[in-house]
Amino acid sequence: MSAIKLTIDGTEVEVAPGTTILEAARRLGRDIPTFCYDSELPPNGACRICLVEVENARTLVASCVAPAGSGMVIHTESERVIRARREVLTLLVANHPLDCITCEKTGECKLQDYCYRYGVADSNYGGEVKKLDYDDTNAFFLRDMNKCILCGICVGKCQDVIGAGAIDFARRGFTSNVAPPFEDPIEDSTCIFCGLCMDSCPVGALIPKYSFSKGRPWQVEKTRSVCPYCSVGCNIYLHVKDNEVIGVTPVEENPVNRGHLCARGKFGWDYLQSGDRLTSPLVKSNGVFIEVSWEEALGFIADSIEEIMERYGSDAIMGLCSPKTTNEESYLFQKLIRFLGTNNVDSYTRHCHAPAVDGMMKAFGSAAMTNSIEELASTGAVFVIAADPYVSHPIISYRVREAVRKGAKLIVADPDPIGLTDIAHHHLTLRDGSAVALVNGIANAIIEEGLQDQLFIDRRTEGYDAFRAAVAEYTPRYTAEVTGISEEDLRSAARAYAGAGSAAIISTVGMDYSAGNGGLVLALANLALLTGNLGKESAGLYLPYGENNLQGASDMGALPAVLTGYQPVKEKSVRVKFARAWGTDISDQEGLSAADVFEGGAGDKIKAMLILDENPVTCVGGEDEETACYLAGLDFLVVQDIFMTETAALADVVLPAAAFAEQQGTYTNTERRVQLTRPAVKPPGDAFPGWAIIAELAGWLGFDWAYDGAGDVFDEMASLTPQYAGMSYERLAQGSLQWPCPTGEHPGTAYLYEGRFSRGLGLFSVVEQEKLKVSEAAGTKKDALVHHACQCQSDSMNKRSVVRNFYRTVGR
């Protein structure tokens, strides 16, 4: 269809058919006021503040719902329009508290701004005003519905975008208000406290508790940062006044979260001001910690490490890195361990993700998530199995909901209802332990009905014949017997997934922990290969990690067998490359992993351990006495953290580190997106950024490192890491980049495997249900939930403690 030409305030503009007058006006920079309009929601034209005058039209029209028409001549600020807007504002003010002097929203209130703009000081309409109860029952925000103007944005966000369904319009006429069911307190509703209603509210009806009376908007400095919780890596603004973070709002203009957050990101930052933060280096003397200077602490560490190396050799040292630290910290930490002559460096929580890593490495040659989170919103079908992203990675669930609103088919495979079941087209309530059989059965149905992408299979894969022969046994009838899913439902789900132009699979990492070979991951990889849903947009395999920088820690070489960018220590050319850059030889022996030491019987080989912001004593959700005893028995233990954790309490030396809001650095989220975080406040006491502590310790150990800032560390890392070679702080300051990004001109890679897999051809694997013990597979869901508890993500049912209970564990 041809473009539409119309004139707005004397300026001609050309727009596509279906564009509203409001959208056309905004394209010209015209500021038409709105209350009820939100680009994420269907327009409803309820508030009438966006009225404009269209020549020859009988009445004023609501610009947010009126489509632009060819030849239209529109006036957005005519005398008639201004009179109408004043009348709308006068009616609103008649039933709205005019306590603007003390209102928390002053300076950011649309109603206040528009009244000022159009000269409305009060209302000449008398009569009764609403007197609703003040809701102060929840831990996170205040609800004063007397200030609500019934724009409906919060309702739309809660119902459609988030899916919580905690609020809706209640009553009728003058008594109308927004409330939870039965007008109960919000605490007793299905609210998940994501804060999106509060961020979207145009007036002062919803106010965060923590920042109440702590500063006006114009007194607050906003610093852009990255949420430190899950691996989605939401962009946030930290609101700072007097060196204190007093609030958080989401960044709208970014491709990761697009103005959305969950409860953790919105409210889980008050630990930054905790009085329990570590502020000075501590050395244990006669079982008691005493405060010492940095010189004393680092000198003692250096002397102790050198003494142990002299007695036992370099391989008696181990470094345990956290998947929550910045890339710069992780890079320098693994570099320090390797400068000591060993490759004994690992991330303790990595073993939870090993099945997924192993499975993707085998199938594709790389272990990274294949596609971008944003692409989920445009996919044709989504298959969610052994996962509940609504709990573990809420932003991902929001994108799934968006896809469904656009027409995508949603398949959920889980024995129980999950957060997306209410919008699922197919809910496959499989028996515990039968996930592999279900996936193989879907593959069988796809092949039987000829829905596979044979061209993709022939050109880009290998091992198909063996795979096809193996899944031939998983007929719909047999699969129904094993899984409890009817043949009809199985075939219907198979058609929905294979029949979409693009389809995505979402599954929780750690789900297959008991089955060390990553069986379910391989089965899902088979399904994606079978249908050609790899190497293209809005398709792929989504296995989101838990911790915010697990991808980055792995990329940085905090692993016992590889250096940065997964370059094997066994390869001589790799060791030579790093030796030339670093000025030291690299051991050719793969190091011990955390699993080797804590679970595999190799613990006796380690005499000293350096732990960077990790708490292995409680990593799996409860205190591990065996781990605690092992760490207490080491000859020497150093812990760097922001709190005195259970692990730090066992250490000989504890070093106080800066939290995420107190240092510059980068994080790499689960979609391979590298993002820059900036310091918003100063660290407490004598705490320092982690990278600076590591670099200073290296100097005490006799290593000549020179870095002027975190940017220098990143530049060195990027020069050695092909996937990051085209990145720099200068580029990242302009926007995030997804690896691989090989050159300074490369835009980054939104999705992997276009044209070629990392291993060349994608590999089909034979995965049999009987190879997974039913008892192990039955524990799949529990394992995943334990994993989420470790990363502080499984407590969303307990609203008051969702943020606070575990903040010490994940709150860097």
PDB file of N, CA and C in Angstrom, residues 67-108:
ATOM      1  N   PRO A  67      -6.645   6.773  13.017  1.00  0.00           N
ATOM      2  CA  PRO A  67      -5.620   6.524  11.998  1.00  0.00           C
ATOM      3  C   PRO A  67      -5.394   7.763  11.134  1.00  0.00           C
ATOM      4  N   ALA A  68      -4.157   7.958  10.744  1.00  0.00           N
ATOM      5  CA  ALA A  68      -3.835   9.062   9.838  1.00  0.00           C
ATOM      6  C   ALA A  68      -4.479   8.793   8.479  1.00  0.00           C
ATOM      7  N   GLY A  69      -5.058   9.819   7.891  1.00  0.00           N
ATOM      8  CA  GLY A  69      -5.711   9.685   6.600  1.00  0.00           C
ATOM      9  C   GLY A  69      -5.058  10.570   5.556  1.00  0.00           C
ATOM     10  N   SER A  70      -5.098  10.131   4.335  1.00  0.00           N
ATOM     11  CA  SER A  70      -4.490  10.895   3.250  1.00  0.00           C
ATOM     12  C   SER A  70      -5.174  12.253   3.112  1.00  0.00           C
ATOM     13  N   GLY A  71      -4.355  13.292   3.048  1.00  0.00           N
ATOM     14  CA  GLY A  71      -4.863  14.645   2.868  1.00  0.00           C
ATOM     15  C   GLY A  71      -5.346  15.312   4.125  1.00  0.00           C
ATOM     16  N   MET A  72      -5.263  14.656   5.263  1.00  0.00           N
ATOM     17  CA  MET A  72      -5.704  15.265   6.515  1.00  0.00           C
ATOM     18  C   MET A  72      -4.911  16.535   6.822  1.00  0.00           C
ATOM     19  N   VAL A  73      -5.582  17.527   7.367  1.00  0.00           N
ATOM     20  CA  VAL A  73      -4.940  18.734   7.875  1.00  0.00           C
ATOM     21  C   VAL A  73      -5.274  18.800   9.365  1.00  0.00           C
ATOM     22  N   ILE A  74      -4.251  18.699  10.203  1.00  0.00           N
ATOM     23  CA  ILE A  74      -4.449  18.506  11.641  1.00  0.00           C
ATOM     24  C   ILE A  74      -3.812  19.656  12.416  1.00  0.00           C
ATOM     25  N   HIS A  75      -4.512  20.080  13.466  1.00  0.00           N
ATOM     26  CA  HIS A  75      -3.999  21.108  14.359  1.00  0.00           C
ATOM     27  C   HIS A  75      -3.913  20.519  15.769  1.00  0.00           C
ATOM     28  N   THR A  76      -2.718  20.513  16.335  1.00  0.00           N
ATOM     29  CA  THR A  76      -2.534  19.890  17.647  1.00  0.00           C
ATOM     30  C   THR A  76      -2.641  20.867  18.807  1.00  0.00           C
ATOM     31  N   GLU A  77      -2.605  22.183  18.541  1.00  0.00           N
ATOM     32  CA  GLU A  77      -2.672  23.163  19.620  1.00  0.00           C
ATOM     33  C   GLU A  77      -3.589  24.328  19.235  1.00  0.00           C
ATOM     34  N   SER A  78      -4.663  24.048  18.561  1.00  0.00           N
ATOM     35  CA  SER A  78      -5.614  25.104  18.211  1.00  0.00           C
ATOM     36  C   SER A  78      -6.373  25.549  19.458  1.00  0.00           C
ATOM     37  N   GLU A  79      -7.039  26.683  19.379  1.00  0.00           N
ATOM     38  CA  GLU A  79      -7.804  27.190  20.520  1.00  0.00           C
ATOM     39  C   GLU A  79      -8.863  26.187  20.960  1.00  0.00           C
ATOM     40  N   ARG A  80      -9.497  25.551  19.999  1.00  0.00           N
ATOM     41  CA  ARG A  80     -10.513  24.546  20.313  1.00  0.00           C
ATOM     42  C   ARG A  80      -9.913  23.363  21.058  1.00  0.00           C
ATOM     43  N   VAL A  81      -8.745  22.923  20.617  1.00  0.00           N
ATOM     44  CA  VAL A  81      -8.056  21.805  21.258  1.00  0.00           C
ATOM     45  C   VAL A  81      -7.651  22.174  22.683  1.00  0.00           C
ATOM     46  N   ILE A  82      -7.107  23.369  22.845  1.00  0.00           N
ATOM     47  CA  ILE A  82      -6.651  23.798  24.164  1.00  0.00           C
ATOM     48  C   ILE A  82      -7.816  23.877  25.147  1.00  0.00           C
ATOM     49  N   ARG A  83      -8.968  24.394  24.683  1.00  0.00           N
ATOM     50  CA  ARG A  83     -10.139  24.448  25.550  1.00  0.00           C
ATOM     51  C   ARG A  83     -10.550  23.054  26.018  1.00  0.00           C
ATOM     52  N   ALA A  84     -10.528  22.106  25.087  1.00  0.00           N
ATOM     53  CA  ALA A  84     -10.920  20.729  25.426  1.00  0.00           C
ATOM     54  C   ALA A  84      -9.950  20.109  26.425  1.00  0.00           C
ATOM     55  N   ARG A  85      -8.674  20.352  26.228  1.00  0.00           N
ATOM     56  CA  ARG A  85      -7.684  19.775  27.138  1.00  0.00           C
ATOM     57  C   ARG A  85      -7.808  20.398  28.524  1.00  0.00           C
ATOM     58  N   ARG A  86      -8.074  21.688  28.583  1.00  0.00           N
ATOM     59  CA  ARG A  86      -8.281  22.327  29.878  1.00  0.00           C
ATOM     60  C   ARG A  86      -9.481  21.720  30.601  1.00  0.00           C
ATOM     61  N   GLU A  87     -10.522  21.433  29.848  1.00  0.00           N
ATOM     62  CA  GLU A  87     -11.709  20.848  30.459  1.00  0.00           C
ATOM     63  C   GLU A  87     -11.413  19.452  31.008  1.00  0.00           C
ATOM     64  N   VAL A  88     -10.646  18.666  30.257  1.00  0.00           N
ATOM     65  CA  VAL A  88     -10.259  17.334  30.735  1.00  0.00           C
ATOM     66  C   VAL A  88      -9.466  17.448  32.032  1.00  0.00           C
ATOM     67  N   LEU A  89      -8.523  18.369  32.061  1.00  0.00           N
ATOM     68  CA  LEU A  89      -7.689  18.549  33.253  1.00  0.00           C
ATOM     69  C   LEU A  89      -8.507  19.064  34.430  1.00  0.00           C
ATOM     70  N   THR A  90      -9.446  19.966  34.157  1.00  0.00           N
ATOM     71  CA  THR A  90     -10.297  20.491  35.220  1.00  0.00           C
ATOM     72  C   THR A  90     -11.130  19.385  35.852  1.00  0.00           C
ATOM     73  N   LEU A  91     -11.647  18.489  35.022  1.00  0.00           N
ATOM     74  CA  LEU A  91     -12.418  17.360  35.544  1.00  0.00           C
ATOM     75  C   LEU A  91     -11.544  16.428  36.377  1.00  0.00           C
ATOM     76  N   LEU A  92     -10.315  16.187  35.947  1.00  0.00           N
ATOM     77  CA  LEU A  92      -9.419  15.315  36.709  1.00  0.00           C
ATOM     78  C   LEU A  92      -9.039  15.942  38.042  1.00  0.00           C
ATOM     79  N   VAL A  93      -8.740  17.228  38.021  1.00  0.00           N
ATOM     80  CA  VAL A  93      -8.322  17.912  39.244  1.00  0.00           C
ATOM     81  C   VAL A  93      -9.462  17.975  40.258  1.00  0.00           C
ATOM     82  N   ALA A  94     -10.694  17.961  39.778  1.00  0.00           N
ATOM     83  CA  ALA A  94     -11.836  18.023  40.684  1.00  0.00           C
ATOM     84  C   ALA A  94     -11.869  16.850  41.645  1.00  0.00           C
ATOM     85  N   ASN A  95     -11.263  15.751  41.284  1.00  0.00           N
ATOM     86  CA  ASN A  95     -11.286  14.561  42.131  1.00  0.00           C
ATOM     87  C   ASN A  95      -9.869  14.033  42.346  1.00  0.00           C
ATOM     88  N   HIS A  96      -8.954  14.979  42.564  1.00  0.00           N
ATOM     89  CA  HIS A  96      -7.545  14.608  42.731  1.00  0.00           C
ATOM     90  C   HIS A  96      -6.935  15.462  43.836  1.00  0.00           C
ATOM     91  N   PRO A  97      -6.242  14.853  44.797  1.00  0.00           N
ATOM     92  CA  PRO A  97      -5.611  15.639  45.867  1.00  0.00           C
ATOM     93  C   PRO A  97      -4.603  16.639  45.300  1.00  0.00           C
ATOM     94  N   LEU A  98      -4.680  17.877  45.734  1.00  0.00           N
ATOM     95  CA  LEU A  98      -3.765  18.909  45.238  1.00  0.00           C
ATOM     96  C   LEU A  98      -2.662  19.175  46.269  1.00  0.00           C
ATOM     97  N   ASP A  99      -1.999  18.093  46.671  1.00  0.00           N
ATOM     98  CA  ASP A  99      -0.896  18.212  47.633  1.00  0.00           C
ATOM     99  C   ASP A  99       0.444  18.198  46.910  1.00  0.00           C
ATOM    100  N   CYS A 100       0.493  18.910  45.793  1.00  0.00           N
ATOM    101  CA  CYS A 100       1.679  18.875  44.940  1.00  0.00           C
ATOM    102  C   CYS A 100       2.950  19.329  45.664  1.00  0.00           C
ATOM    103  N   ILE A 101       2.795  20.173  46.682  1.00  0.00           N
ATOM    104  CA  ILE A 101       3.972  20.683  47.385  1.00  0.00           C
ATOM    105  C   ILE A 101       4.752  19.547  48.034  1.00  0.00           C
ATOM    106  N   THR A 102       4.045  18.570  48.556  1.00  0.00           N
ATOM    107  CA  THR A 102       4.705  17.467  49.264  1.00  0.00           C
ATOM    108  C   THR A 102       4.656  16.147  48.503  1.00  0.00           C
ATOM    109  N   CYS A 103       4.004  16.113  47.355  1.00  0.00           N
ATOM    110  CA  CYS A 103       3.869  14.861  46.615  1.00  0.00           C
ATOM    111  C   CYS A 103       5.224  14.388  46.086  1.00  0.00           C
ATOM    112  N   GLU A 104       5.497  13.100  46.229  1.00  0.00           N
ATOM    113  CA  GLU A 104       6.763  12.520  45.780  1.00  0.00           C
ATOM    114  C   GLU A 104       6.944  12.616  44.268  1.00  0.00           C
ATOM    115  N   LYS A 105       5.853  12.740  43.549  1.00  0.00           N
ATOM    116  CA  LYS A 105       5.918  12.728  42.089  1.00  0.00           C
ATOM    117  C   LYS A 105       6.182  14.115  41.505  1.00  0.00           C
ATOM    118  N   THR A 106       6.209  15.124  42.337  1.00  0.00           N
ATOM    119  CA  THR A 106       6.419  16.480  41.849  1.00  0.00           C
ATOM    120  C   THR A 106       7.692  16.555  41.008  1.00  0.00           C
ATOM    121  N   GLY A 107       7.544  17.103  39.821  1.00  0.00           N
ATOM    122  CA  GLY A 107       8.666  17.175  38.883  1.00  0.00           C
ATOM    123  C   GLY A 107       8.629  16.095  37.835  1.00  0.00           C
ATOM    124  N   GLU A 108       7.858  15.036  38.098  1.00  0.00           N
ATOM    125  CA  GLU A 108       7.719  13.944  37.140  1.00  0.00           C
ATOM    126  C   GLU A 108       6.258  13.565  36.924  1.00  0.00           C
TER     127      GLU A 108
END
